[in-house]
mmCIF file of C-alpha atoms in Angstrom:
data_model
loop_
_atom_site.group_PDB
_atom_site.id
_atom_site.type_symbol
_atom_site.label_atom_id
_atom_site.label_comp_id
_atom_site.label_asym_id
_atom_site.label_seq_id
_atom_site.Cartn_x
_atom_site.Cartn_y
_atom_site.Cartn_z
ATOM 1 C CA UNK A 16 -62.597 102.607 -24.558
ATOM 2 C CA UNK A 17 -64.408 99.961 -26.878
ATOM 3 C CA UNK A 18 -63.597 96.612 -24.671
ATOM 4 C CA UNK A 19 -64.801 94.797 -28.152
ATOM 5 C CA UNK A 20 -61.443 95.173 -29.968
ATOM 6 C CA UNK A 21 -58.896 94.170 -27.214
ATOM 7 C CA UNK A 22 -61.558 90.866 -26.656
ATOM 8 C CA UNK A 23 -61.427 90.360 -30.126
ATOM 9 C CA UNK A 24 -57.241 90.415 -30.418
ATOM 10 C CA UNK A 25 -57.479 87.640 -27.469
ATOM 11 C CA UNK A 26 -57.214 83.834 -27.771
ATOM 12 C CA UNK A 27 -55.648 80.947 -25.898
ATOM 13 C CA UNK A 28 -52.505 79.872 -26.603
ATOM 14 C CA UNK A 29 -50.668 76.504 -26.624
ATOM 15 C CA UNK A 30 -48.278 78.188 -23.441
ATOM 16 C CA UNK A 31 -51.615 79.789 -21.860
ATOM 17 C CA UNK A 32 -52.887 75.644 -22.041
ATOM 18 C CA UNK A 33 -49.269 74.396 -21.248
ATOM 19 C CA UNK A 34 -48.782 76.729 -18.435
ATOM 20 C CA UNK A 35 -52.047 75.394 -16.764
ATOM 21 C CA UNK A 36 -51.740 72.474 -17.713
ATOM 22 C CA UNK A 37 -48.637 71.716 -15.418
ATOM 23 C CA UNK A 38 -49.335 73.960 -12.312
ATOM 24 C CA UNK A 39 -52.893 71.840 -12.516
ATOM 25 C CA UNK A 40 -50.695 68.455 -12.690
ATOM 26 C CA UNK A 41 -48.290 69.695 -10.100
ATOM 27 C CA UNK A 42 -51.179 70.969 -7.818
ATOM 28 C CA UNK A 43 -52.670 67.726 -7.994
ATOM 29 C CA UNK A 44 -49.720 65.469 -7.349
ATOM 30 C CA UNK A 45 -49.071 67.590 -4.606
ATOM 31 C CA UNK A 46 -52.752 67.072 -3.365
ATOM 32 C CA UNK A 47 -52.021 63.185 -3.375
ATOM 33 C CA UNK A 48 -49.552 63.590 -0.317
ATOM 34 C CA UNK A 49 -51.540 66.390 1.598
ATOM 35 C CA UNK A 50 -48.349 68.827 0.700
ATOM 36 C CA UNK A 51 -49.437 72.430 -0.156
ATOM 37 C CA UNK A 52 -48.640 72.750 -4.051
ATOM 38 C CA UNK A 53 -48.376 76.657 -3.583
ATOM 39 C CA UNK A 54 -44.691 76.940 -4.414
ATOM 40 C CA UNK A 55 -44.771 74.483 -6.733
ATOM 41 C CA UNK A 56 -47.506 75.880 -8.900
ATOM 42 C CA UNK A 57 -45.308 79.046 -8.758
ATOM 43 C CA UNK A 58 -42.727 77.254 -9.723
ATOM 44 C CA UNK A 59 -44.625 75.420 -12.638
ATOM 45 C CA UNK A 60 -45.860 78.870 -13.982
ATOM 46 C CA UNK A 61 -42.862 80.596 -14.060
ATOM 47 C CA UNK A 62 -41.085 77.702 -15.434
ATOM 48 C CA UNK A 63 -43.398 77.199 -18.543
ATOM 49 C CA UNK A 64 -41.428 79.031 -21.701
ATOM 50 C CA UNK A 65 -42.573 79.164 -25.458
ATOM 51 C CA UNK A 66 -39.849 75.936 -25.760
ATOM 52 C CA UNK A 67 -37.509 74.283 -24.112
ATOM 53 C CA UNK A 68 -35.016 76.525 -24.133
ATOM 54 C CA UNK A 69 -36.946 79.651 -22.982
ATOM 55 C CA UNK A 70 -38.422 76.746 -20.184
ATOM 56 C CA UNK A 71 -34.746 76.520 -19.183
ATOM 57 C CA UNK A 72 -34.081 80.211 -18.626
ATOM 58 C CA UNK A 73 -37.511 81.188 -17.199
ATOM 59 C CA UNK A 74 -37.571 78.239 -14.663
ATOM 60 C CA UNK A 75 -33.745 78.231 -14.481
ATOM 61 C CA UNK A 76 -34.174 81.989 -13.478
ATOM 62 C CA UNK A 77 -36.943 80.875 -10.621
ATOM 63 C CA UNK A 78 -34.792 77.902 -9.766
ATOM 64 C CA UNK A 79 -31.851 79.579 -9.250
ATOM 65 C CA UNK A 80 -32.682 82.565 -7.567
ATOM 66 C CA UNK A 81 -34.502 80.244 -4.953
ATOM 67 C CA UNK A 82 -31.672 78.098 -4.391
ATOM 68 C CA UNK A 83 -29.362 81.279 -4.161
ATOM 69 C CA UNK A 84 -31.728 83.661 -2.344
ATOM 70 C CA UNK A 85 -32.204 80.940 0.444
ATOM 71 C CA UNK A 86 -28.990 79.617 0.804
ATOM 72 C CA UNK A 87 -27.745 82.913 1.111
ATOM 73 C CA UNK A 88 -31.087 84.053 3.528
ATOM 74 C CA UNK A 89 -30.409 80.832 5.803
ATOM 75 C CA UNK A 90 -27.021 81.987 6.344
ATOM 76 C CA UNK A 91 -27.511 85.038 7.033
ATOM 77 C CA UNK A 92 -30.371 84.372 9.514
ATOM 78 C CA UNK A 93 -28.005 82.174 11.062
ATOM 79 C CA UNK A 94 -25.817 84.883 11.877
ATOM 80 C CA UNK A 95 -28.572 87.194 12.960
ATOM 81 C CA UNK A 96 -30.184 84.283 15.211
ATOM 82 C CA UNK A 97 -26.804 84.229 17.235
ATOM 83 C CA UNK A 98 -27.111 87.543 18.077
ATOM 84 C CA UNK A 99 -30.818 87.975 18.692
ATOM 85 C CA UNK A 100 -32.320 84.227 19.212
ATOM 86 C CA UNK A 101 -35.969 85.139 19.680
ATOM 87 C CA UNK A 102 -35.775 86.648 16.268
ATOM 88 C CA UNK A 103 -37.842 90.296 16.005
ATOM 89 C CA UNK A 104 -36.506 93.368 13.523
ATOM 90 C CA UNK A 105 -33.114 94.629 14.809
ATOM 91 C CA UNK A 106 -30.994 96.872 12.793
ATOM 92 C CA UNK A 107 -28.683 94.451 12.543
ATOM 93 C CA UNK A 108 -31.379 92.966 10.335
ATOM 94 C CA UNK A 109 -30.164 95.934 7.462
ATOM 95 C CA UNK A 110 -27.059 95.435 7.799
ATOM 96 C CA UNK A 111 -27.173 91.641 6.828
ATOM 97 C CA UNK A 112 -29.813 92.465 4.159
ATOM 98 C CA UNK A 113 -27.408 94.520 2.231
ATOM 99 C CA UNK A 114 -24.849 92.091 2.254
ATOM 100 C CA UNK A 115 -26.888 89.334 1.135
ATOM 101 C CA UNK A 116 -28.237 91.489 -1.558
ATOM 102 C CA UNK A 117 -25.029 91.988 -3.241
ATOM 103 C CA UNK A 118 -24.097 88.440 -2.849
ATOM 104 C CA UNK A 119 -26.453 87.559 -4.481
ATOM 105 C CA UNK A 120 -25.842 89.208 -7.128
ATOM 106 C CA UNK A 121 -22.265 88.410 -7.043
ATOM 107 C CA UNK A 122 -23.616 84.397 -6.862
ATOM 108 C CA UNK A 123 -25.996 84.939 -9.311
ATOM 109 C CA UNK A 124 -23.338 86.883 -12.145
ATOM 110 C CA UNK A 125 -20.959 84.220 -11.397
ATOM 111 C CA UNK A 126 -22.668 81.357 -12.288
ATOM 112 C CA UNK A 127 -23.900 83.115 -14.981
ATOM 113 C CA UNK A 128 -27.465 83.530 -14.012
ATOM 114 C CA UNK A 129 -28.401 86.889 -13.563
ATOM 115 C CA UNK A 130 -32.254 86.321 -13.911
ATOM 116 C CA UNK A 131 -31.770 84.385 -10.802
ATOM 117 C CA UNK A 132 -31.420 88.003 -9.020
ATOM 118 C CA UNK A 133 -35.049 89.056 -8.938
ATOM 119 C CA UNK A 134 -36.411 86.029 -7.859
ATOM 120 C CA UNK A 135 -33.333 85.585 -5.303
ATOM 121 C CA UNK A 136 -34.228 88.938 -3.662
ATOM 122 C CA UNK A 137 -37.703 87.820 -3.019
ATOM 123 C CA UNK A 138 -36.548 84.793 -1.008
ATOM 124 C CA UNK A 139 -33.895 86.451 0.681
ATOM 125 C CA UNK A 140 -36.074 89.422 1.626
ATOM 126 C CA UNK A 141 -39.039 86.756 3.145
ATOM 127 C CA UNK A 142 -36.287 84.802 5.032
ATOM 128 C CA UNK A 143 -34.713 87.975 6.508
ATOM 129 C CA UNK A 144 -38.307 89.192 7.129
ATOM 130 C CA UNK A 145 -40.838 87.054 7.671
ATOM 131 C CA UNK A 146 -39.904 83.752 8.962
ATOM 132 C CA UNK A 147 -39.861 83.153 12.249
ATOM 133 C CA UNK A 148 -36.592 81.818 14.188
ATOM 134 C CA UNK A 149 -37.544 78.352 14.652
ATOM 135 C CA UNK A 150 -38.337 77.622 10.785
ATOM 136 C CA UNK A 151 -36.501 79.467 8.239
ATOM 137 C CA UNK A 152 -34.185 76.397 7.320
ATOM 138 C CA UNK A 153 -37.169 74.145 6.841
ATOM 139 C CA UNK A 154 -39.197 76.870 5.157
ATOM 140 C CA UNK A 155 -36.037 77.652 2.879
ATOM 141 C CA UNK A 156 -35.422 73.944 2.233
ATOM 142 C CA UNK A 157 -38.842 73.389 1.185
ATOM 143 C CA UNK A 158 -39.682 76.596 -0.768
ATOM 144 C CA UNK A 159 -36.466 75.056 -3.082
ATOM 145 C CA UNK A 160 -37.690 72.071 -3.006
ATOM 146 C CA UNK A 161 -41.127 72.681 -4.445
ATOM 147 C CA UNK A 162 -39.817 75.374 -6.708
ATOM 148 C CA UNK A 163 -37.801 72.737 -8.036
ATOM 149 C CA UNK A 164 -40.656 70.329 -8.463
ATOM 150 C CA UNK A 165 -42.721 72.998 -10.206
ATOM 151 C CA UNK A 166 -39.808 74.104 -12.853
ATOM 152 C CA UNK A 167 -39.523 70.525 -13.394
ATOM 153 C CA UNK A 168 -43.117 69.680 -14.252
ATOM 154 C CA UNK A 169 -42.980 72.723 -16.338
ATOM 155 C CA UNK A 170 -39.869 71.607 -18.545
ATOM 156 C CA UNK A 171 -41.515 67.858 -18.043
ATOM 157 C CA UNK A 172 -44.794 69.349 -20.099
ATOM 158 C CA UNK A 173 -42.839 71.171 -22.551
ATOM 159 C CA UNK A 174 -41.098 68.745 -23.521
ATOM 160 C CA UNK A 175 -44.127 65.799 -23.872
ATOM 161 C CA UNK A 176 -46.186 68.064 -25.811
ATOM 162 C CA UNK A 177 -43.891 70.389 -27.619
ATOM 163 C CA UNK A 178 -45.773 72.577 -29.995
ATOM 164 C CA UNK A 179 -45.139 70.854 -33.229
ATOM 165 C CA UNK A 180 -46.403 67.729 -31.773
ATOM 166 C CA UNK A 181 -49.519 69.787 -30.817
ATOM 167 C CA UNK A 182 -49.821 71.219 -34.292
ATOM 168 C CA UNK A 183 -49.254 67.563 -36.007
ATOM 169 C CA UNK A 184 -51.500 66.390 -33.729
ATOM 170 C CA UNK A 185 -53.788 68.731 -34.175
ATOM 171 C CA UNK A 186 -53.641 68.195 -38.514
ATOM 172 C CA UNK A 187 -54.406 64.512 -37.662
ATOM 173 C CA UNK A 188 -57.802 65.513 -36.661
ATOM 174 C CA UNK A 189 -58.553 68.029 -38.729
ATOM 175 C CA UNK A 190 -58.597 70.634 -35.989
ATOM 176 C CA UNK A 191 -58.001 74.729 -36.676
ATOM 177 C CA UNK A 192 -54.577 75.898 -34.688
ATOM 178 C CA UNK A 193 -54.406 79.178 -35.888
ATOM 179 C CA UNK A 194 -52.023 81.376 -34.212
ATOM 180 C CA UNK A 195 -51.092 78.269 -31.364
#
């Protein structure tokens, strides 16, 4: 395979320089108050779309499945907790994994956010999982939290430097934007 042509086809984008641009910003802010900006960097890179709108599903998607996923996960682990309080993989464990699974995919259809399904799964399954008894509501709380402040940084940066603003800007100056 000649790696030439596929290096050649290449180039960075306005949403490649948008997209890093925000999980930078949101990494940094996050840096300010010695809070880890991993979740919100996630959230800042899925959250960056072509424009607004495609911002709005992609981060919505991301957003929503978080929220749903751990409000769903926190639950559920609530139940399990009653009947095993030191936590460990029980079958009962399956059991409630199944049932969240198609909740959430009940929540997620009903408010008309079906994206919200994949990323929902992921929470729910590290809730059920991997958390251990004594955290999984302040892990959950947080993880939506800082999804939330990533999606929002994301929209925030699409929406300051939209890419017709980039492209007048860019005129102004005299300055090739070829395929942006």
């Amino acid at each position: 395979m000649n790696i030439q042509q596929p290096l050649s086809r290449m180039h960075i984008g306005m949403r490649n320089i948008k997209t890093a641009f925000a999980a930078t910003l949101v990494a940094f802010v996050y840096l300010l108050f010695d809070r880890n900006p991993t979740f919100a960097c996630i959230g800042a890179v899925f959250g960056m779309g072509y424009d607004m709108s495609s911002s709005w599903l992609f981060g919505g998607n991301r957003l929503f499945g978080t929220i749903f996923g751990g409000l769903i996960g926190m639950a559920l682990f609530s139940i399990y907790i009653q009947f095993y309080p030191e936590g460990g993989f029980e079958p009962l464990m399956l059991l409630l994994l199944f049932i969240g699974v198609i909740l959430l995919i009940v929540v997620s259809v009903v408010f008309k956010w079906p994206g919200a399904i994949q990323p929902g799964g992921v929470m729910l399954c590290i809730l059920l999982f991997n958390q251990p008894v004594h955290s999984y509501v302040t892990y959950s709380l947080n993880r939506i939290f800082d999804t939330g402040v990533g999606v929002v940084f994301a929209m925030l940066v699409n929406f300051l430097l939209p890419r017709e603003r980039i492209i007048r800007l860019m005129d102004k100056i005299h300055m090739p934007h070829r395929n942006l």
